[in-house]
Structures are given as structure tokens and as C-alpha cells.
């Protein structure tokens, strides 16, 4: 079975490509390298001993996608390619809507031309919006978001749902991720954003490497046990394996399913900081600063549906996540 992975050179995409190759799938990667580095493909080869076909290409390039489908028999898509910075999306909404919606729709159009009917979509827990109680369950009704980035996920979920209504023999799996962190055991792949990281773990890793002076914890007065926000952090390799299970499900099913990929546990920012210190035997300088606009106090997954539908559950501990995140950051910083 050949799988086209868009955004396959990115953080979650690259880990998923490794799991696919190790499981014996043929893999074609399309990535425009707007937020990834070309040597990720070499690193994937070093880890797996196999090299995926690679096209440096924008997913909105319809003729380019047609060429990929003509050169390979594509049986399924895993669609990661998207802009993903929440804050930037507030400043540049049109760019986010144009890029994220257009790439998904272009993909669907080309899939239709070539008779490809399996679509695994990289969605997000952000679609539960600010008004649902946690733990979040897939059948909750208030599907909305608080940023243009998040709304692109809501809208693409809607587009895929409407597409399946019109094409009942199509299968779309909407994977709602919680907070993936950590790295592949090899230390060769990881979350390595350009510029100053927005997300917590890459920021912690840069502080640990001495590249940033200290972590600012956004808010210490939330209604949570220690006053800092709680999230459902999951190991990126668990998340990658979740995509394989989703693909196996899609092979034999039709219709649309939204599925959470999370551990089901809430961990606070302070707990994560202390877990990182313990796992890596170091002290992290931090201060508690003001809240960040748009952050919710606490949320985590109800992880039952993934277990029932795919037989998937997260297996790595927070300690595994912290240790592997530091292994990768150390290598990247040349330490
Ligand atoms: N956070 C923080 N300092 C940072 C980055 C993030 O305290 O420099 C907190 C943030 O307020 C949130 C949690 O870490 O509670 C996770 O944030 P992240 O941006 O990684 O993911 P999000 O949950 O916003 O998608």
C-alpha cells in the first residue's frame, strides 16, 4: 500500500513516515519545506534504511499533485501540510485560510480524479473550542475555535464531512491531536521550529541548551491545582503510531470518523518543567509571567474512542517525552 504524506518532513509528519516505512508501507512525501529542512529525508533514511520518494512542492499546486499521482499509485493520504502557528494566524488570517483550506481541497480534487478514497486528516483538539467541558469527547457539539488556525481545522473537518456525504464510499478520519512532544529515540528527528519557539517543549529545550535564558510560564493563577495550565501531552511516536492505526481502519471502512489522540491525562506546565528537570538531571530557570491571550486553563482527551475503534493507546510516559526531547535538542545544539 502506498501512502502520500503531505508535510512529511515536518515534526509529526517525519515521525509518521518512519513508522509507515518500518511497517512496510510505500511512502511518498510532499513538503514545500516552508517549515522543515530537506535533510529530514536523509535522517528518515538513516533511521529506517529506506528512502521515501520526495517532492519539494506546495500542496496547492494541482498539476504538481497530478504528477505525483501519475508517477505513483497512491492508495491513501495522510494530510499534515498546513500553517500551524496560532499567534501568526491571528495576524495573517487570509494566508492561513488560503493555504490550509486550498491545500486540503486541492488534494481532494486530485484524489477524486485518480480514484483515491482514503484520507487521514491532521486535526486538533482546538476544534473543541472554548465552551466544552473536559475531558473532550468526539461527539461534543460545539465545534469551533479561538484562532484562524483553529478555524481552518474546523472548516476542513466540515469539508471532509460534507465530501463523505456526497461520496459515501470515501473514508475520512479526522485525528484530533492533543499536545505532542518528545522525539524519536535516535535523536535525529524532533520539534525544531524556526526562530523563537511558541510551544512549551521546544522552548524548554532551548532553555536547557542555554540558547534561551529562561522560560516564562504563562499564568500562575488559573483555577488548576498548582495555578498553571493543564494539557494532555503525548509522545510524538505514540501519535505517529496512531496514524498507522487510523490508516488500517480507513482501509476497511467508509464514512467519516473524528478520533482523539491523547493520553487522557492532564499535566500542568509546572509539572512538565519539574518532570524535565528530573528526567534530565538539571535545573531550568523559569519565571511565572502573565497569562497568554487565548489559552484555556485545562483540557485533556477522553481517549476511549481510539482504543475501541483502532486498538490504539499511548504507551510512553511523561519522563520518556522529556528525556527524548532533550536528546534531540542536545544533538541539534551540538552538545
Ligand atoms: N506555555 C508557557 N510558556 C511558553 C509556552 C507555552 O507557559 O513559553 C504554556 C501555555 O500557556 C500552555 C502550555 O504551555 O498552557 C502549552 O502551550 P503550547 O503552546 O505548547 O500548546 P497549546 O496547548 O497552546 O496548543
Short mmCIF file of C-alpha atoms and ligand atoms in Angstrom, two decimals:
data_model
loop_
_atom_site.label_atom_id
_atom_site.label_comp_id
_atom_site.label_asym_id
_atom_site.label_seq_id
_atom_site.Cartn_x
_atom_site.Cartn_y
_atom_site.Cartn_z
CA UNK A 1 0.00 0.00 0.00
CA UNK A 2 1.38 3.43 -0.99
CA UNK A 3 0.69 6.41 1.24
CA UNK A 4 1.14 10.03 0.25
CA UNK A 5 2.20 12.05 3.29
CA UNK A 6 1.91 15.80 2.85
CA UNK A 7 4.03 17.76 5.29
CA UNK A 8 6.06 14.58 5.71
CA UNK A 9 9.28 16.48 6.52
CA UNK A 10 7.67 18.27 9.49
CA UNK A 11 7.67 17.31 13.14
CA UNK A 12 4.72 14.91 13.30
CA UNK A 13 4.91 14.03 9.60
CA UNK A 14 8.51 12.80 9.76
CA UNK A 15 7.83 10.59 12.78
CA UNK A 16 4.81 9.15 10.97
CA UNK A 17 6.85 8.46 7.81
CA UNK A 18 9.34 6.48 9.94
CA UNK A 19 6.54 4.33 11.41
CA UNK A 20 5.00 3.79 7.96
CA UNK A 21 8.31 2.70 6.40
CA UNK A 22 9.07 0.42 9.34
CA UNK A 23 5.64 -1.18 8.90
CA UNK A 24 6.35 -1.86 5.20
CA UNK A 25 4.25 0.85 3.52
CA UNK A 26 5.46 2.61 0.39
CA UNK A 27 5.73 6.31 1.22
CA UNK A 28 5.71 9.42 -0.94
CA UNK A 29 6.41 12.71 0.83
CA UNK A 30 5.23 16.08 -0.46
CA UNK A 31 6.55 19.05 1.51
CA UNK A 32 7.34 22.62 0.46
CA UNK A 33 9.96 22.88 3.23
CA UNK A 34 8.43 26.16 4.40
CA UNK A 35 8.81 24.97 7.99
CA UNK A 36 11.05 21.90 7.65
CA UNK A 37 14.53 21.02 6.49
CA UNK A 38 15.45 18.88 3.48
CA UNK A 39 17.92 16.76 5.49
CA UNK A 40 14.96 15.26 7.38
CA UNK A 41 14.56 12.90 4.40
CA UNK A 42 18.18 11.74 4.85
CA UNK A 43 17.57 11.26 8.56
CA UNK A 44 14.47 9.17 7.85
CA UNK A 45 16.64 7.01 5.60
CA UNK A 46 19.32 6.70 8.30
CA UNK A 47 16.70 5.52 10.81
CA UNK A 48 14.72 3.14 8.60
CA UNK A 49 17.21 2.12 5.89
CA UNK A 50 14.58 3.19 3.34
CA UNK A 51 14.22 6.43 1.44
CA UNK A 52 10.73 7.77 0.75
CA UNK A 53 10.06 9.36 -2.63
CA UNK A 54 10.22 13.11 -2.05
CA UNK A 55 8.68 16.05 -3.91
CA UNK A 56 9.53 19.57 -2.76
CA UNK A 57 6.18 21.04 -3.64
CA UNK A 58 3.29 23.11 -2.37
CA UNK A 59 0.08 21.11 -1.91
CA UNK A 60 -1.91 23.86 -3.60
CA UNK A 61 -0.04 23.03 -6.81
CA UNK A 62 -2.70 20.95 -8.56
CA UNK A 63 -0.62 20.00 -11.59
CA UNK A 64 2.23 19.08 -9.27
CA UNK A 65 -0.07 16.78 -7.30
CA UNK A 66 -1.37 15.25 -10.54
CA UNK A 67 2.22 14.44 -11.46
CA UNK A 68 2.77 12.73 -8.09
CA UNK A 69 -0.41 10.65 -8.55
CA UNK A 70 0.64 9.76 -12.11
CA UNK A 71 4.09 8.63 -11.03
CA UNK A 72 2.90 6.57 -8.04
CA UNK A 73 -0.20 4.55 -7.37
CA UNK A 74 -1.43 6.33 -4.24
CA UNK A 75 -3.82 4.32 -2.06
CA UNK A 76 -4.25 6.76 0.84
CA UNK A 77 -3.34 10.26 2.01
CA UNK A 78 -2.17 11.49 5.36
CA UNK A 79 -2.51 15.25 5.19
CA UNK A 80 -0.28 17.20 7.59
CA UNK A 81 0.73 20.09 5.35
CA UNK A 82 -0.54 23.31 6.92
CA UNK A 83 0.48 26.54 8.58
CA UNK A 84 0.27 25.93 12.31
CA UNK A 85 1.26 28.97 14.39
CA UNK A 86 -1.76 30.12 16.38
CA UNK A 87 -0.49 33.66 17.06
CA UNK A 88 0.65 34.22 13.49
CA UNK A 89 -2.76 33.08 12.23
CA UNK A 90 -4.40 35.92 14.18
CA UNK A 91 -2.16 38.42 12.38
CA UNK A 92 -2.40 36.77 8.95
CA UNK A 93 -5.86 35.17 8.74
CA UNK A 94 -6.14 35.27 4.95
CA UNK A 95 -2.83 33.49 4.48
CA UNK A 96 -3.94 30.78 6.89
CA UNK A 97 -7.36 30.28 5.33
CA UNK A 98 -5.97 30.35 1.79
CA UNK A 99 -3.12 27.97 2.49
CA UNK A 100 -4.78 25.43 4.76
CA UNK A 101 -8.17 25.24 3.03
CA UNK A 102 -6.79 25.35 -0.50
CA UNK A 103 -4.26 22.60 0.08
CA UNK A 104 -6.91 20.26 1.55
CA UNK A 105 -9.40 20.98 -1.23
CA UNK A 106 -6.81 20.69 -4.00
CA UNK A 107 -5.84 17.34 -2.55
CA UNK A 108 -9.46 16.16 -2.51
CA UNK A 109 -9.96 17.22 -6.13
CA UNK A 110 -6.86 15.38 -7.30
CA UNK A 111 -7.76 12.33 -5.20
CA UNK A 112 -11.14 12.28 -6.94
CA UNK A 113 -9.50 12.45 -10.39
CA UNK A 114 -7.34 9.46 -9.50
CA UNK A 115 -9.96 7.45 -7.58
CA UNK A 116 -8.18 7.62 -4.21
CA UNK A 117 -10.65 7.30 -1.32
CA UNK A 118 -8.77 7.21 1.98
CA UNK A 119 -7.94 10.47 3.79
CA UNK A 120 -6.38 10.74 7.25
CA UNK A 121 -6.52 14.35 8.40
CA UNK A 122 -4.30 16.10 10.89
CA UNK A 123 -6.86 17.92 13.04
CA UNK A 124 -6.52 19.29 16.53
CA UNK A 125 -8.11 19.43 19.97
CA UNK A 126 -8.53 23.15 19.27
CA UNK A 127 -11.81 22.25 17.47
CA UNK A 128 -13.46 21.67 20.86
CA UNK A 129 -13.35 25.45 21.27
CA UNK A 130 -13.58 27.40 24.50
CA UNK A 131 -17.02 26.19 25.61
CA UNK A 132 -16.83 22.42 26.04
CA UNK A 133 -16.11 20.80 29.40
CA UNK A 134 -13.12 18.44 29.53
CA UNK A 135 -12.30 15.66 29.03
CA UNK A 136 -13.16 16.28 25.41
CA UNK A 137 -15.27 13.65 23.67
CA UNK A 138 -15.62 13.29 19.92
CA UNK A 139 -19.41 13.65 19.93
CA UNK A 140 -19.38 17.09 21.59
CA UNK A 141 -21.39 19.57 19.61
CA UNK A 142 -19.68 22.97 19.98
CA UNK A 143 -17.08 22.52 17.29
CA UNK A 144 -15.44 25.91 16.96
CA UNK A 145 -12.12 27.54 17.74
CA UNK A 146 -10.47 30.68 19.04
CA UNK A 147 -7.95 31.38 16.25
CA UNK A 148 -7.94 31.40 12.46
CA UNK A 149 -5.54 28.45 12.62
CA UNK A 150 -8.08 26.51 14.70
CA UNK A 151 -10.94 27.53 12.43
CA UNK A 152 -9.07 26.09 9.43
CA UNK A 153 -9.15 22.73 11.25
CA UNK A 154 -12.88 23.11 12.00
CA UNK A 155 -13.58 24.04 8.37
CA UNK A 156 -11.55 21.22 6.85
CA UNK A 157 -13.32 18.76 9.17
CA UNK A 158 -16.60 20.18 7.81
CA UNK A 159 -15.43 19.97 4.19
CA UNK A 160 -14.40 16.34 4.64
CA UNK A 161 -17.70 15.53 6.36
CA UNK A 162 -19.71 17.11 3.51
CA UNK A 163 -17.49 15.37 0.97
CA UNK A 164 -18.24 12.00 2.56
CA UNK A 165 -21.99 12.77 2.49
CA UNK A 166 -21.66 13.28 -1.26
CA UNK A 167 -19.30 10.29 -1.71
CA UNK A 168 -20.36 7.62 0.80
CA UNK A 169 -17.67 5.20 -0.38
CA UNK A 170 -14.95 7.64 0.77
CA UNK A 171 -13.28 7.34 4.19
CA UNK A 172 -12.03 10.35 6.15
CA UNK A 173 -10.50 10.00 9.61
CA UNK A 174 -10.21 13.30 11.50
CA UNK A 175 -7.46 12.87 14.07
CA UNK A 176 -7.78 15.42 16.86
CA UNK A 177 -4.35 15.70 18.42
CA UNK A 178 -3.70 16.95 21.90
CA UNK A 179 -0.14 18.19 22.71
CA UNK A 180 2.55 16.09 21.02
CA UNK A 181 6.05 16.49 22.47
CA UNK A 182 9.26 14.45 22.56
CA UNK A 183 11.32 12.92 19.78
CA UNK A 184 12.32 9.74 18.06
CA UNK A 185 14.74 7.62 20.12
CA UNK A 186 17.50 8.11 17.57
CA UNK A 187 17.65 11.81 18.46
CA UNK A 188 17.58 12.51 14.70
CA UNK A 189 14.02 13.83 14.42
CA UNK A 190 12.25 16.31 16.63
CA UNK A 191 10.43 19.60 17.00
CA UNK A 192 12.85 22.21 15.71
CA UNK A 193 10.90 25.36 14.86
CA UNK A 194 12.50 28.29 13.07
CA UNK A 195 13.03 31.31 15.33
CA UNK A 196 11.86 31.55 18.94
CA UNK A 197 9.52 28.63 19.72
CA UNK A 198 5.86 29.31 20.55
CA UNK A 199 5.22 25.89 22.04
CA UNK A 200 6.21 24.86 25.51
CA UNK A 201 8.53 21.87 24.99
CA UNK A 202 10.73 23.34 22.23
CA UNK A 203 11.03 26.46 24.38
CA UNK A 204 12.06 24.39 27.42
CA UNK A 205 14.59 22.52 25.27
CA UNK A 206 16.22 25.76 24.11
CA UNK A 207 16.43 27.00 27.70
CA UNK A 208 18.01 23.68 28.69
CA UNK A 209 20.53 24.06 25.86
CA UNK A 210 21.41 27.56 27.06
CA UNK A 211 20.09 29.14 23.84
CA UNK A 212 17.33 30.99 25.68
CA UNK A 213 17.81 32.50 29.12
CA UNK A 214 14.69 31.34 30.92
CA UNK A 215 11.19 30.01 30.47
CA UNK A 216 8.25 32.29 31.12
CA UNK A 217 5.27 30.30 32.38
CA UNK A 218 2.16 31.98 31.05
CA UNK A 219 -0.02 32.46 34.12
CA UNK A 220 0.18 31.08 37.65
CA UNK A 221 -3.33 31.99 38.78
CA UNK A 222 -5.50 29.59 36.80
CA UNK A 223 -8.15 27.53 38.62
CA UNK A 224 -5.96 24.40 38.50
CA UNK A 225 -4.19 22.53 41.33
CA UNK A 226 -0.91 24.47 41.00
CA UNK A 227 -2.27 27.54 39.18
CA UNK A 228 -0.64 26.71 35.82
CA UNK A 229 -2.47 25.41 32.72
CA UNK A 230 -3.01 21.70 32.23
CA UNK A 231 -2.68 19.95 28.89
CA UNK A 232 -2.67 16.38 27.57
CA UNK A 233 0.95 15.88 26.44
CA UNK A 234 1.58 12.78 24.34
CA UNK A 235 4.75 11.32 22.87
CA UNK A 236 5.09 12.08 19.17
CA UNK A 237 5.96 8.43 18.43
CA UNK A 238 2.67 7.36 20.03
CA UNK A 239 0.94 9.95 17.87
CA UNK A 240 2.73 8.64 14.76
CA UNK A 241 1.62 5.09 15.56
CA UNK A 242 -1.93 6.44 15.94
CA UNK A 243 -1.78 7.42 12.26
CA UNK A 244 -0.92 3.85 11.28
CA UNK A 245 -3.90 2.56 13.24
CA UNK A 246 -6.11 5.18 11.56
CA UNK A 247 -4.85 4.10 8.16
CA UNK A 248 -5.55 0.44 8.92
CA UNK A 249 -9.06 1.46 9.98
CA UNK A 250 -9.58 3.54 6.82
CA UNK A 251 -8.50 0.62 4.59
CA UNK A 252 -11.59 -1.38 5.59
CA UNK A 253 -14.15 1.35 6.25
CA UNK A 254 -16.18 4.08 4.61
CA UNK A 255 -17.59 7.26 6.14
CA UNK A 256 -16.17 9.91 8.44
CA UNK A 257 -14.88 9.49 11.99
CA UNK A 258 -13.37 12.05 14.37
CA UNK A 259 -10.96 10.45 16.83
CA UNK A 260 -8.97 11.98 19.70
CA UNK A 261 -5.32 11.08 20.01
CA UNK A 262 -4.30 11.89 23.57
CA UNK A 263 -3.37 10.08 26.77
CA UNK A 264 -6.43 11.10 28.77
CA UNK A 265 -4.25 12.74 31.46
CA UNK A 266 -3.80 16.40 32.32
CA UNK A 267 -0.29 17.63 33.19
CA UNK A 268 0.41 21.21 34.33
CA UNK A 269 3.15 23.45 32.95
CA UNK A 270 4.95 23.31 36.31
CA UNK A 271 4.64 19.52 36.44
CA UNK A 272 6.16 19.29 32.96
CA UNK A 273 9.02 21.63 33.91
CA UNK A 274 9.79 19.54 37.00
CA UNK A 275 9.50 16.27 35.07
CA UNK A 276 12.02 17.63 32.54
CA UNK A 277 14.40 18.63 35.33
CA UNK A 278 14.13 15.21 36.95
CA UNK A 279 14.40 13.16 33.74
CA UNK A 280 17.47 15.07 32.57
CA UNK A 281 19.04 15.87 35.91
CA UNK A 282 19.18 19.63 35.53
CA UNK A 283 17.60 22.85 36.76
CA UNK A 284 15.53 25.01 34.42
CA UNK A 285 15.40 28.73 35.08
CA UNK A 286 11.80 29.96 34.89
CA UNK A 287 9.56 32.81 35.98
CA UNK A 288 5.80 32.97 36.23
CA UNK A 289 4.55 35.70 33.91
CA UNK A 290 1.15 36.97 32.79
CA UNK A 291 -1.39 34.76 31.04
CA UNK A 292 -1.16 34.36 27.26
CA UNK A 293 -4.22 35.51 25.31
CA UNK A 294 -6.44 32.67 24.17
CA UNK A 295 -5.04 29.95 26.49
CA UNK A 296 -7.64 27.73 28.17
CA UNK A 297 -6.99 26.75 31.80
CA UNK A 298 -7.17 22.99 31.30
CA UNK A 299 -8.15 20.31 28.82
CA UNK A 300 -7.40 16.72 28.02
CA UNK A 301 -8.78 13.91 25.91
CA UNK A 302 -11.31 11.25 26.53
CA UNK A 303 -9.12 8.60 24.89
CA UNK A 304 -11.64 5.74 24.78
CA UNK A 305 -12.76 6.00 21.15
CA UNK A 306 -9.25 5.50 19.74
CA UNK A 307 -8.91 2.42 21.92
CA UNK A 308 -12.25 0.98 20.80
CA UNK A 309 -12.05 1.89 17.12
CA UNK A 310 -8.32 1.42 16.39
CA UNK A 311 -6.97 -0.51 19.38
CA UNK A 312 -4.63 2.45 19.97
CA UNK A 313 -3.48 3.92 23.23
CA UNK A 314 -0.48 6.00 24.25
CA UNK A 315 2.29 3.97 25.90
CA UNK A 316 5.08 6.47 26.63
CA UNK A 317 5.41 8.28 29.96
CA UNK A 318 6.00 11.98 30.56
CA UNK A 319 9.55 11.03 31.55
CA UNK A 320 10.09 9.35 28.14
CA UNK A 321 8.82 12.52 26.47
CA UNK A 322 11.16 14.77 28.47
CA UNK A 323 14.21 12.56 28.01
CA UNK A 324 13.77 12.20 24.25
CA UNK A 325 13.02 15.92 23.77
CA UNK A 326 16.35 16.73 25.46
CA UNK A 327 18.27 14.08 23.45
CA UNK A 328 17.15 15.75 20.24
CA UNK A 329 17.72 19.30 21.48
CA UNK A 330 21.23 18.36 22.69
CA UNK A 331 22.15 16.97 19.28
CA UNK A 332 20.65 19.96 17.46
CA UNK A 333 22.57 22.36 19.70
CA UNK A 334 25.79 20.38 19.10
CA UNK A 335 26.17 19.41 22.78
N1 LIG B 1 3.41 27.84 27.77
C1 LIG B 1 4.18 28.55 28.68
N2 LIG B 1 5.31 29.18 28.24
C2 LIG B 1 5.73 29.11 26.94
C3 LIG B 1 4.94 28.35 26.01
C4 LIG B 1 3.78 27.75 26.48
O1 LIG B 1 3.84 28.64 29.87
O2 LIG B 1 6.77 29.71 26.59
C5 LIG B 1 2.19 27.14 28.25
C6 LIG B 1 0.91 27.61 27.58
O3 LIG B 1 0.35 28.69 28.29
C7 LIG B 1 0.04 26.36 27.65
C8 LIG B 1 1.04 25.21 27.62
O4 LIG B 1 2.31 25.78 27.93
O5 LIG B 1 -0.61 26.30 28.89
C9 LIG B 1 1.13 24.53 26.27
O6 LIG B 1 1.30 25.52 25.28
P1 LIG B 1 1.68 25.17 23.79
O7 LIG B 1 1.83 26.45 23.05
O8 LIG B 1 2.82 24.21 23.76
O9 LIG B 1 0.41 24.35 23.26
P2 LIG B 1 -1.16 24.73 23.21
O10 LIG B 1 -1.80 23.98 24.32
O11 LIG B 1 -1.29 26.21 23.33
O12 LIG B 1 -1.57 24.21 21.88
#
